[in-house]
mmCIF file of C-alpha atoms in Angstrom:
data_model
loop_
_atom_site.group_PDB
_atom_site.id
_atom_site.type_symbol
_atom_site.label_atom_id
_atom_site.label_comp_id
_atom_site.label_asym_id
_atom_site.label_seq_id
_atom_site.Cartn_x
_atom_site.Cartn_y
_atom_site.Cartn_z
ATOM 1 C CA MET A 90 1.560 14.520 17.918
ATOM 2 C CA VAL A 91 3.329 11.227 17.329
ATOM 3 C CA ASP A 92 2.017 8.093 18.975
ATOM 4 C CA GLN A 93 3.779 4.793 19.428
ATOM 5 C CA LYS A 94 1.985 1.651 18.301
ATOM 6 C CA PRO A 95 3.878 -1.599 18.589
ATOM 7 C CA TYR A 96 3.589 -4.272 15.966
ATOM 8 C CA ASP A 97 3.321 -7.723 17.512
ATOM 9 C CA LYS A 98 3.615 -9.619 14.243
ATOM 10 C CA ILE A 99 5.569 -9.323 11.016
ATOM 11 C CA TYR A 100 4.160 -10.405 7.657
ATOM 12 C CA PRO A 101 7.060 -10.708 5.193
ATOM 13 C CA VAL A 102 6.158 -10.202 1.533
ATOM 14 C CA SER A 103 8.526 -11.436 -1.175
ATOM 15 C CA TRP A 104 8.907 -9.837 -4.596
ATOM 16 C CA GLU A 105 7.146 -12.855 -6.101
ATOM 17 C CA GLN A 106 4.210 -12.636 -3.688
ATOM 18 C CA LEU A 107 3.868 -8.881 -4.231
ATOM 19 C CA HIS A 108 3.804 -9.427 -7.989
ATOM 20 C CA ARG A 109 1.137 -12.166 -7.677
ATOM 21 C CA ASP A 110 -0.963 -9.988 -5.359
ATOM 22 C CA CYS A 111 -0.699 -6.990 -7.706
ATOM 23 C CA ARG A 112 -1.761 -9.145 -10.653
ATOM 24 C CA ALA A 113 -4.738 -10.387 -8.603
ATOM 25 C CA LEU A 114 -5.592 -6.756 -7.857
ATOM 26 C CA SER A 115 -5.370 -6.012 -11.588
ATOM 27 C CA TRP A 116 -7.943 -8.697 -12.323
ATOM 28 C CA ARG A 117 -10.328 -7.150 -9.788
ATOM 29 C CA LEU A 118 -9.791 -3.688 -11.253
ATOM 30 C CA MET A 119 -10.407 -4.739 -14.881
ATOM 31 C CA GLU A 120 -14.175 -4.516 -14.415
ATOM 32 C CA ARG A 121 -13.859 -1.050 -12.809
ATOM 33 C CA GLY A 122 -11.941 0.565 -15.673
ATOM 34 C CA PRO A 123 -10.866 1.825 -17.989
ATOM 35 C CA PHE A 124 -8.992 4.432 -15.984
ATOM 36 C CA ARG A 125 -7.633 7.745 -17.272
ATOM 37 C CA GLY A 126 -4.438 7.174 -15.285
ATOM 38 C CA ILE A 127 -2.950 6.269 -11.931
ATOM 39 C CA HIS A 128 -2.099 8.433 -8.955
ATOM 40 C CA ALA A 129 0.563 6.461 -7.021
ATOM 41 C CA ILE A 130 0.979 7.363 -3.351
ATOM 42 C CA THR A 131 4.690 7.526 -2.620
ATOM 43 C CA ARG A 132 6.693 5.736 -1.719
ATOM 44 C CA GLY A 133 4.882 2.464 -1.085
ATOM 45 C CA GLY A 134 2.459 2.796 -3.979
ATOM 46 C CA LEU A 135 5.168 3.163 -6.636
ATOM 47 C CA VAL A 136 5.929 -0.520 -7.220
ATOM 48 C CA PRO A 137 2.272 -1.666 -7.155
ATOM 49 C CA ALA A 138 1.368 1.245 -9.471
ATOM 50 C CA ALA A 139 4.011 0.138 -11.991
ATOM 51 C CA ILE A 140 2.677 -3.425 -11.999
ATOM 52 C CA LEU A 141 -0.944 -2.278 -12.249
ATOM 53 C CA ALA A 142 -0.057 0.155 -15.048
ATOM 54 C CA ARG A 143 1.451 -2.684 -17.045
ATOM 55 C CA GLU A 144 -1.393 -5.113 -16.432
ATOM 56 C CA LEU A 145 -4.143 -2.542 -17.075
ATOM 57 C CA ASP A 146 -2.258 -0.937 -19.994
ATOM 58 C CA ILE A 147 -2.194 2.498 -18.367
ATOM 59 C CA ARG A 148 0.523 4.912 -19.491
ATOM 60 C CA HIS A 149 -0.293 8.007 -17.447
ATOM 61 C CA ILE A 150 1.103 7.771 -13.891
ATOM 62 C CA ASP A 151 1.330 10.676 -11.459
ATOM 63 C CA THR A 152 2.537 10.661 -7.868
ATOM 64 C CA ILE A 153 1.099 12.043 -4.671
ATOM 65 C CA CYS A 154 3.938 12.453 -2.191
ATOM 66 C CA VAL A 155 2.742 11.838 1.367
ATOM 67 C CA SER A 156 4.617 11.034 4.558
ATOM 68 C CA SER A 157 2.831 9.702 7.620
ATOM 69 C CA TYR A 158 4.974 7.091 9.380
ATOM 70 C CA ASP A 159 7.860 4.708 9.301
ATOM 71 C CA TRP A 160 8.831 1.681 11.367
ATOM 72 C CA GLN A 161 7.060 1.836 14.752
ATOM 73 C CA GLU A 162 6.442 5.609 14.645
ATOM 74 C CA ARG A 163 3.414 7.453 13.335
ATOM 75 C CA GLY A 164 2.607 11.095 12.845
ATOM 76 C CA GLU A 165 0.125 13.184 10.936
ATOM 77 C CA ALA A 166 -0.075 12.681 7.183
ATOM 78 C CA CYS A 167 1.814 15.435 5.395
ATOM 79 C CA LEU A 168 1.629 16.312 1.695
ATOM 80 C CA LEU A 169 5.208 16.722 0.456
ATOM 81 C CA GLY A 170 4.581 17.665 -3.156
ATOM 82 C CA SER A 171 1.981 19.449 -5.182
ATOM 83 C CA ARG A 172 -1.704 18.766 -4.826
ATOM 84 C CA PRO A 173 -3.217 16.777 -7.730
ATOM 85 C CA GLU A 174 -5.666 18.570 -10.012
ATOM 86 C CA GLY A 175 -9.335 17.658 -10.247
ATOM 87 C CA ASP A 176 -11.514 15.440 -8.095
ATOM 88 C CA GLY A 177 -10.113 12.085 -9.257
ATOM 89 C CA ASP A 178 -13.001 11.176 -11.545
ATOM 90 C CA GLY A 179 -11.836 8.336 -13.808
ATOM 91 C CA TRP A 180 -8.515 7.913 -11.993
ATOM 92 C CA LEU A 181 -7.081 4.985 -10.078
ATOM 93 C CA LEU A 182 -5.446 5.831 -6.754
ATOM 94 C CA VAL A 183 -2.844 3.213 -5.694
ATOM 95 C CA ASP A 184 -0.965 2.486 -2.482
ATOM 96 C CA ASP A 185 0.749 -0.599 -1.122
ATOM 97 C CA LEU A 186 -1.444 -0.729 1.979
ATOM 98 C CA VAL A 187 -3.963 1.118 4.060
ATOM 99 C CA ASP A 188 -3.070 0.978 7.749
ATOM 100 C CA THR A 189 -4.738 3.405 10.181
ATOM 101 C CA GLY A 190 -6.240 5.425 7.339
ATOM 102 C CA ARG A 191 -4.377 8.691 7.994
ATOM 103 C CA THR A 192 -2.836 8.827 4.533
ATOM 104 C CA ALA A 193 -5.985 7.427 2.916
ATOM 105 C CA ARG A 194 -8.209 10.106 4.513
ATOM 106 C CA MET A 195 -5.927 12.893 3.310
ATOM 107 C CA VAL A 196 -5.790 11.577 -0.246
ATOM 108 C CA ARG A 197 -9.519 10.760 -0.313
ATOM 109 C CA GLU A 198 -10.257 14.397 0.536
ATOM 110 C CA MET A 199 -8.094 15.512 -2.396
ATOM 111 C CA LEU A 200 -9.510 13.002 -4.895
ATOM 112 C CA PRO A 201 -12.957 11.946 -3.640
ATOM 113 C CA LYS A 202 -14.066 10.452 -6.978
ATOM 114 C CA ALA A 203 -10.963 8.330 -7.621
ATOM 115 C CA HIS A 204 -11.155 4.561 -7.296
ATOM 116 C CA PHE A 205 -8.826 3.752 -4.376
ATOM 117 C CA ALA A 206 -6.993 0.408 -4.535
ATOM 118 C CA THR A 207 -4.401 -1.051 -2.186
ATOM 119 C CA VAL A 208 -2.717 -4.428 -2.219
ATOM 120 C CA TYR A 209 -3.036 -4.912 1.539
ATOM 121 C CA ALA A 210 -5.527 -3.525 4.056
ATOM 122 C CA LYS A 211 -5.756 -3.390 7.835
ATOM 123 C CA PRO A 212 -9.107 -3.131 9.658
ATOM 124 C CA GLU A 213 -8.822 0.546 10.697
ATOM 125 C CA GLY A 214 -8.195 1.751 7.152
ATOM 126 C CA ARG A 215 -10.123 -0.833 5.139
ATOM 127 C CA PRO A 216 -13.370 1.202 4.872
ATOM 128 C CA LEU A 217 -11.456 3.981 3.076
ATOM 129 C CA VAL A 218 -10.417 1.881 0.058
ATOM 130 C CA ASP A 219 -12.604 0.558 -2.727
ATOM 131 C CA THR A 220 -10.572 -2.519 -3.691
ATOM 132 C CA PHE A 221 -7.834 -4.550 -1.981
ATOM 133 C CA ILE A 222 -6.488 -8.097 -2.087
ATOM 134 C CA THR A 223 -5.326 -9.195 1.378
ATOM 135 C CA GLU A 224 -6.393 -8.100 4.855
ATOM 136 C CA VAL A 225 -3.932 -8.386 7.737
ATOM 137 C CA SER A 226 -4.436 -7.669 11.428
ATOM 138 C CA GLN A 227 -3.880 -4.165 12.755
ATOM 139 C CA ASP A 228 -0.930 -5.254 14.933
ATOM 140 C CA THR A 229 1.025 -6.672 11.977
ATOM 141 C CA TRP A 230 3.927 -4.910 10.273
ATOM 142 C CA ILE A 231 3.987 -5.761 6.575
ATOM 143 C CA LEU A 232 7.621 -6.204 5.632
ATOM 144 C CA PHE A 233 7.838 -5.269 1.961
ATOM 145 C CA PRO A 234 10.710 -6.580 -0.154
ATOM 146 C CA TRP A 235 12.139 -3.073 -0.656
ATOM 147 C CA ASP A 236 12.490 -2.767 3.142
ATOM 148 C CA ALA A 237 14.160 -6.134 3.720
ATOM 149 C CA GLY A 238 17.467 -7.807 3.005
ATOM 150 C CA ALA A 239 18.519 -11.426 2.991
ATOM 151 C CA GLN A 240 20.797 -12.528 5.787
ATOM 152 C CA PHE A 241 22.007 -15.725 7.413
ATOM 153 C CA VAL A 242 19.708 -17.202 10.057
ATOM 154 C CA PRO A 243 21.224 -19.778 12.404
ATOM 155 C CA PRO A 244 19.493 -23.171 12.780
ATOM 156 C CA ILE A 245 16.929 -23.328 15.583
ATOM 157 C CA ALA A 246 19.058 -25.908 17.435
ATOM 158 C CA LYS A 247 21.961 -23.424 17.526
ATOM 159 C CA ILE A 248 19.736 -20.627 18.838
ATOM 160 C CA LYS A 249 18.596 -22.794 21.750
ATOM 161 C CA GLU A 250 22.176 -23.444 22.862
#
């Protein structure tokens, strides 16, 4: 079953802001490690996982391929690749954000002992992660730099005409 949930607000994140937020997350995670490796949740967790791997000096990165939604449309979380081995003990689980918690619940069940970190968190999913940097409201779409493109915007005075 797919439900529609409108997003009333958009929170644009630049490459520079994402990098700063990931570095801040790295500082928070330093006291939790060392970690055996990272499980990056694709696709959104790939870029944060790369930054965290560099900052935490982690060389072992695996992916967990999950699909649960895209712009304005949500469905059930679906594992697209192979299931990770073990219970996650000593591993860092990384995603760009936790939204409703559908993906987080699925991955938590697979790796219950992993330390789950996201850069951004929304209220519905926040209890499912161990560490995050920024909380945004549930009705906000986070516009990541890999989903956006620069384009001309007319001056406000021209829009009003």
